[in-house]
PDB file of C-alpha atoms in Angstrom:
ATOM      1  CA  UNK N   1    -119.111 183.149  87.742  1.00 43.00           C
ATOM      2  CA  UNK N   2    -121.329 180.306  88.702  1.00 44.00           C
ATOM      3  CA  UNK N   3    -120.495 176.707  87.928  1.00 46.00           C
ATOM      4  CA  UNK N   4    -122.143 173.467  87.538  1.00 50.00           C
ATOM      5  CA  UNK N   5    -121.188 171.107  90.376  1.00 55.00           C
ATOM      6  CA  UNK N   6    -119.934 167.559  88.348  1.00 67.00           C
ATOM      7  CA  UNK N   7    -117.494 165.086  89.424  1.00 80.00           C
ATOM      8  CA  UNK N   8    -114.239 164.834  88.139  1.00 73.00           C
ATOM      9  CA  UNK N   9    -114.862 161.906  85.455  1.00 80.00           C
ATOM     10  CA  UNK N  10    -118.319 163.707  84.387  1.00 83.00           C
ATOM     11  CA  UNK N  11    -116.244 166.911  83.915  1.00 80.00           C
ATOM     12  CA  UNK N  12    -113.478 165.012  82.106  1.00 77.00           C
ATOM     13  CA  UNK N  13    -116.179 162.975  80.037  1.00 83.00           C
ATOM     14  CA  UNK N  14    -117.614 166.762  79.106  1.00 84.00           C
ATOM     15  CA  UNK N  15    -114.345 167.531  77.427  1.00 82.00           C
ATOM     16  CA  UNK N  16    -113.701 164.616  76.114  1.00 85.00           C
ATOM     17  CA  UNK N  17    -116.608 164.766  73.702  1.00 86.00           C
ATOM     18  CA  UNK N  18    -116.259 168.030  72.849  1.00 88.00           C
ATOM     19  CA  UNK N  19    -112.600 167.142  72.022  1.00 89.00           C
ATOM     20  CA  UNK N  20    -114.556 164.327  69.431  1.00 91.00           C
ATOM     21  CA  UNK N  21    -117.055 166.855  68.491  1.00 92.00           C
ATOM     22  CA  UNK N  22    -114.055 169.650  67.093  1.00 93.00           C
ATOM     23  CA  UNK N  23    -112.343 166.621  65.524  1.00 91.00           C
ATOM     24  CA  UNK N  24    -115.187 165.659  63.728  1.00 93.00           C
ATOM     25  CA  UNK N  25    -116.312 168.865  62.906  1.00 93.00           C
ATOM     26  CA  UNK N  26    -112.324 169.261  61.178  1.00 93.00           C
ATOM     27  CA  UNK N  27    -112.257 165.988  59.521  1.00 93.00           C
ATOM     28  CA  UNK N  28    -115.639 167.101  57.657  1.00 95.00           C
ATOM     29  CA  UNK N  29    -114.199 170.236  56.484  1.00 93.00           C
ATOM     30  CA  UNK N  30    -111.116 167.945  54.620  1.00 94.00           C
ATOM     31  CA  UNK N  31    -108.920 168.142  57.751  1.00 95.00           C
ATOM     32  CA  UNK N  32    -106.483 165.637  58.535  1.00 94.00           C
ATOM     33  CA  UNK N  33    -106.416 165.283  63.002  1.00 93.00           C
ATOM     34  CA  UNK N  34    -103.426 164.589  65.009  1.00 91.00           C
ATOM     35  CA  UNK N  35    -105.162 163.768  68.396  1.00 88.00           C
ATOM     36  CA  UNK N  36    -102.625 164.381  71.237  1.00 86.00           C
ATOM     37  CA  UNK N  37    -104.320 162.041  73.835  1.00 68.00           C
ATOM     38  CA  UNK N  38    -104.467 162.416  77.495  1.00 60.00           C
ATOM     39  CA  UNK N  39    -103.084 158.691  78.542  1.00 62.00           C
ATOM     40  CA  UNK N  40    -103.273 159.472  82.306  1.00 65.00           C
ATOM     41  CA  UNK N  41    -105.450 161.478  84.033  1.00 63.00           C
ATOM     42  CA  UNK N  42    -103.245 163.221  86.089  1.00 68.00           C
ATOM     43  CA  UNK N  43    -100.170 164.233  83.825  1.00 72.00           C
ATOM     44  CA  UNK N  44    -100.922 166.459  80.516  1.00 79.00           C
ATOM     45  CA  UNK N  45     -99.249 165.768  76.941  1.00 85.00           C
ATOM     46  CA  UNK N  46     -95.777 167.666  76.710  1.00 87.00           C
ATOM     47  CA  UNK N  47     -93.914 169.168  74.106  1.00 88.00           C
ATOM     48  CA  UNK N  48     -90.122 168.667  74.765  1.00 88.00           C
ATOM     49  CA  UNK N  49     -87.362 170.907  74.076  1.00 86.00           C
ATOM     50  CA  UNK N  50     -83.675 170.541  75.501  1.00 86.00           C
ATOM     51  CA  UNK N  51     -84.486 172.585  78.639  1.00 88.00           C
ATOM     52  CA  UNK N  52     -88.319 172.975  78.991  1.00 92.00           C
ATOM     53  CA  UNK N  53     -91.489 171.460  78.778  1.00 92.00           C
ATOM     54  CA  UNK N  54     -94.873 172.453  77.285  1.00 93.00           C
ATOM     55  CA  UNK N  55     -98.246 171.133  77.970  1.00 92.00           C
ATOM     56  CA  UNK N  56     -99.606 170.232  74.460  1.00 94.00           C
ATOM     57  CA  UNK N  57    -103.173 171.781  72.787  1.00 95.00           C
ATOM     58  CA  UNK N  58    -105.908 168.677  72.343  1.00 93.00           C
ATOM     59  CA  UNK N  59    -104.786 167.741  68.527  1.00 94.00           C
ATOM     60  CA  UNK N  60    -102.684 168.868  65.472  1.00 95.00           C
ATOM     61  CA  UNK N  61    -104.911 169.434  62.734  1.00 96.00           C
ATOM     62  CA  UNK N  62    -103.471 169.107  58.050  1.00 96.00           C
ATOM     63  CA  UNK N  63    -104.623 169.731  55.072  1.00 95.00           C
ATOM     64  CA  UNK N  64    -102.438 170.816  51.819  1.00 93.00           C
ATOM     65  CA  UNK N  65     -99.601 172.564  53.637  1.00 90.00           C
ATOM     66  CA  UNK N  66    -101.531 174.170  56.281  1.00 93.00           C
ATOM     67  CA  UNK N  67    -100.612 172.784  60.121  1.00 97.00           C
ATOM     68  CA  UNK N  68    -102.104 174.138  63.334  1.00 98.00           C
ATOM     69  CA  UNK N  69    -102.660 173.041  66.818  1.00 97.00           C
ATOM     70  CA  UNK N  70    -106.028 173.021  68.003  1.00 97.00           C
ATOM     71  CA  UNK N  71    -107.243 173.442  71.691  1.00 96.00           C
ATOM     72  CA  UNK N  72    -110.867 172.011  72.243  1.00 96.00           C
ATOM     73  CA  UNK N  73    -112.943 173.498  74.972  1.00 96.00           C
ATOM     74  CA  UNK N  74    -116.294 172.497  75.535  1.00 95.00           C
ATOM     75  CA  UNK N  75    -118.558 175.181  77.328  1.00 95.00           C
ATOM     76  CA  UNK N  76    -122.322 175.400  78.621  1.00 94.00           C
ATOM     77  CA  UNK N  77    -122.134 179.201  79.959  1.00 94.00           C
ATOM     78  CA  UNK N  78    -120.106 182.644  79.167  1.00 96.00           C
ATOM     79  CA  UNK N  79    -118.283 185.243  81.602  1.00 93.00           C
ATOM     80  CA  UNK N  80    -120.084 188.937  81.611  1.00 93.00           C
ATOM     81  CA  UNK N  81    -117.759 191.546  82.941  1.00 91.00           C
ATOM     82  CA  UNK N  82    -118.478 195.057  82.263  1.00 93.00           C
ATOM     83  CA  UNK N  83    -121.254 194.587  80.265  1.00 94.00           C
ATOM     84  CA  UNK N  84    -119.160 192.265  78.221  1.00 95.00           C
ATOM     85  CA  UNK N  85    -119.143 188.213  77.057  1.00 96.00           C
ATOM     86  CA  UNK N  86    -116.042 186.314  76.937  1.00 97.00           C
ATOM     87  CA  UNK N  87    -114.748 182.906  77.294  1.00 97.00           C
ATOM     88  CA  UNK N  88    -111.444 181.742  77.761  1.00 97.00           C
ATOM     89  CA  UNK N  89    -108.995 179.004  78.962  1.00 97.00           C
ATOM     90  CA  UNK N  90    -107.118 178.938  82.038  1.00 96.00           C
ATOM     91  CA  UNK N  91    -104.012 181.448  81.758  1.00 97.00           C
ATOM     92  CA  UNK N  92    -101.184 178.870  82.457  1.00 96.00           C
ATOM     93  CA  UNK N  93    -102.244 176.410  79.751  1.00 96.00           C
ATOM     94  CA  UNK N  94    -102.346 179.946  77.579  1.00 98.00           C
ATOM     95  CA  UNK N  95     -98.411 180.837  78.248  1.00 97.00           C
ATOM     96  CA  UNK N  96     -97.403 176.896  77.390  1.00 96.00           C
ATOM     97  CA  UNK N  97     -99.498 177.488  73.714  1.00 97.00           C
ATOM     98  CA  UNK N  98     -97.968 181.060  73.305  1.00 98.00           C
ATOM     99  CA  UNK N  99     -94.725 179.321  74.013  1.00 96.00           C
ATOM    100  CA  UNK N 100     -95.734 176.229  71.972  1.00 96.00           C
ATOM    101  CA  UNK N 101     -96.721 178.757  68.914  1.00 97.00           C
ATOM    102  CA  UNK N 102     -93.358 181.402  69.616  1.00 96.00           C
ATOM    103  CA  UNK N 103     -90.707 178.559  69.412  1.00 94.00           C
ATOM    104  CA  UNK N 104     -92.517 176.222  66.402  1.00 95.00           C
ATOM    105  CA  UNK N 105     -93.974 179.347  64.306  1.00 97.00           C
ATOM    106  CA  UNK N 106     -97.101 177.340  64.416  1.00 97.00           C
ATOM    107  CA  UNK N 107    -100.776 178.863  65.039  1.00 98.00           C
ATOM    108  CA  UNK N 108    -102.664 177.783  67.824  1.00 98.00           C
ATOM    109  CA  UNK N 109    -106.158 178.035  67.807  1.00 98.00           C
ATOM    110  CA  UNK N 110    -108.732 178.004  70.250  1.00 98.00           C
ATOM    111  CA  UNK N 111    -112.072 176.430  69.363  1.00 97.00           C
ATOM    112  CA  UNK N 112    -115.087 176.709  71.663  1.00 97.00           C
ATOM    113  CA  UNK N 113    -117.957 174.398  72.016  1.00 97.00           C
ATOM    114  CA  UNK N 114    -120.765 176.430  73.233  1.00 96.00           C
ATOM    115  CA  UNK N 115    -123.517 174.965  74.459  1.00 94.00           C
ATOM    116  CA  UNK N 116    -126.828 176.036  76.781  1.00 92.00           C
ATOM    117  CA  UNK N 117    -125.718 179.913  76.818  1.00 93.00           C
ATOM    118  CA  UNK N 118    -126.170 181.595  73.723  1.00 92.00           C
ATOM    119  CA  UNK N 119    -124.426 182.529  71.250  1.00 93.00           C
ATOM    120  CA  UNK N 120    -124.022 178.791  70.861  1.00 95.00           C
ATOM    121  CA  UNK N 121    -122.276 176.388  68.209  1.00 96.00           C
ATOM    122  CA  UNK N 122    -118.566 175.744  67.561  1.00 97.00           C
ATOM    123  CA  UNK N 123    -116.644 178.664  67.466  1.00 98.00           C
ATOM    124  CA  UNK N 124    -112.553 179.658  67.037  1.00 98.00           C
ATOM    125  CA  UNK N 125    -110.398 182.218  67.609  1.00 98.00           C
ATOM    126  CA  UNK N 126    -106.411 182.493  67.120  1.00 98.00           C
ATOM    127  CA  UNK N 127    -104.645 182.586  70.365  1.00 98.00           C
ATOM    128  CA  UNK N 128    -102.680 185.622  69.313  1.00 98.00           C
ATOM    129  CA  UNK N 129    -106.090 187.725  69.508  1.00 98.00           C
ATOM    130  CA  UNK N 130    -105.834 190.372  72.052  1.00 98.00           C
ATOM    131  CA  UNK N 131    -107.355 189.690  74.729  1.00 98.00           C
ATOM    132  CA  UNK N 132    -107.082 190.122  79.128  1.00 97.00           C
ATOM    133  CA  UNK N 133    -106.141 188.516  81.901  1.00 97.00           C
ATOM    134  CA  UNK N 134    -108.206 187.338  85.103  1.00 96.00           C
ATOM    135  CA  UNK N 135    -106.449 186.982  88.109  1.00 95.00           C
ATOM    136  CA  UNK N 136    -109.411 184.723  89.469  1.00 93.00           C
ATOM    137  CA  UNK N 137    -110.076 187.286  92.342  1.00 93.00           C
ATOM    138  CA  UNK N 138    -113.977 189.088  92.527  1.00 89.00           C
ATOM    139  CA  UNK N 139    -113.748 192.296  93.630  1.00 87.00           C
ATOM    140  CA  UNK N 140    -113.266 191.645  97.385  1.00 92.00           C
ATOM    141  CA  UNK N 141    -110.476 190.468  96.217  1.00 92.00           C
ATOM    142  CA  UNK N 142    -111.313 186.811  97.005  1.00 94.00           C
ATOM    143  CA  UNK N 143    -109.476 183.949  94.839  1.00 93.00           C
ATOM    144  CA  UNK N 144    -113.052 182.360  93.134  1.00 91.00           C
ATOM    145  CA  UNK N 145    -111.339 180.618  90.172  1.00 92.00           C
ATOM    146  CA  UNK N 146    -107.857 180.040  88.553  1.00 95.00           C
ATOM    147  CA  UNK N 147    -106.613 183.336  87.044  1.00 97.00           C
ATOM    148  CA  UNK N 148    -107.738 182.406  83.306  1.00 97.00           C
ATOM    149  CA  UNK N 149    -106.876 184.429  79.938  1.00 98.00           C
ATOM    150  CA  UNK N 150    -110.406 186.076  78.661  1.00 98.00           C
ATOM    151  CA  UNK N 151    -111.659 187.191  74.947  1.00 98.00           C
ATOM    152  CA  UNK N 152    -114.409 188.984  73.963  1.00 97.00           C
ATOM    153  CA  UNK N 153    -117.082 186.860  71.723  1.00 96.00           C
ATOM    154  CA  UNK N 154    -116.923 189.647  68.876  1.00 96.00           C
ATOM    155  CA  UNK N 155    -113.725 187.963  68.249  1.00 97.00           C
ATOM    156  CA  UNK N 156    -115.171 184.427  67.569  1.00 97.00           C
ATOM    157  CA  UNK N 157    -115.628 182.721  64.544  1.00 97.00           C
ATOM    158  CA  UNK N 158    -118.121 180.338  63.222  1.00 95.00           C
ATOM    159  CA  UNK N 159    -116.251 177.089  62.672  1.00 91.00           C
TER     160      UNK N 159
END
């Protein structure tokens, strides 16, 4: 999987709008947004509970009686293994949202900003989709990447 070399605040500047662009995109469809902001850079929004911690998804999102948490990623290109396309998020912040949605009964859902590589547009999935996990090793067995939790794109949906 090749990457685009950027600096930590052009990377972080990336998500950020994307972030905007799923709120926006929410707020047009009659959505009320809960942003869960990052206010420093090096510790994530937690959930607390008496005896654990979970990192938080980018925003909560209302309308009528519906609630969900929403994780924003913003993405220029797609994984191909095995003659498949997938995208995903890294696999530890995908065990804090499976926690997140298993103790509040809440969905969590995944929306992807896909730009460059196509398909692209602003797509979602629930995190309870099956999917598969990458341990982030090619197949020397070489760590390339954190191990991240994969789905297949015929599981998107237009947003």
């Amino acid at each position: 999987m090749e990457q685009k070399q950027e600096n930590f605040e052009q990377q972080l500047q990336f998500g950020i709008d994307g972030e905007k662009i799923v709120a926006e995109n929410f707020m047009q469809q009659g959505f009320f947004i809960l942003p869960v902001y990052q206010f420093d850079v090096n510790t994530a929004p937690v959930l607390f509970s008496t005896n654990k911690q979970y990192i938080l998804p980018d925003m909560v999102v209302f309308r009528n009686l519906e609630c969900a948490f929403i994780e924003a990623k913003r993405k220029r290109q797609y994984v191909k293994w095995k003659g498949k396309i997938e995208t995903g998020i890294c696999q530890r912040l995908y065990d804090h949202y499976m926690q997140i949605h298993k103790n509040t009964g809440l969905d969590v859902f995944i929306v992807f900003v896909q730009e460059e590589e196509e398909p692209t547009g602003i797509f979602y999935l629930n995190l309870c989709t099956p999917g598969r996990k990458w341990d982030g090793r090619n197949h020397k067995g070489e760590i390339k990447e954190k191990p991240l939790y994969l789905w297949e794109t015929q599981y998107l949906k237009q947003l």
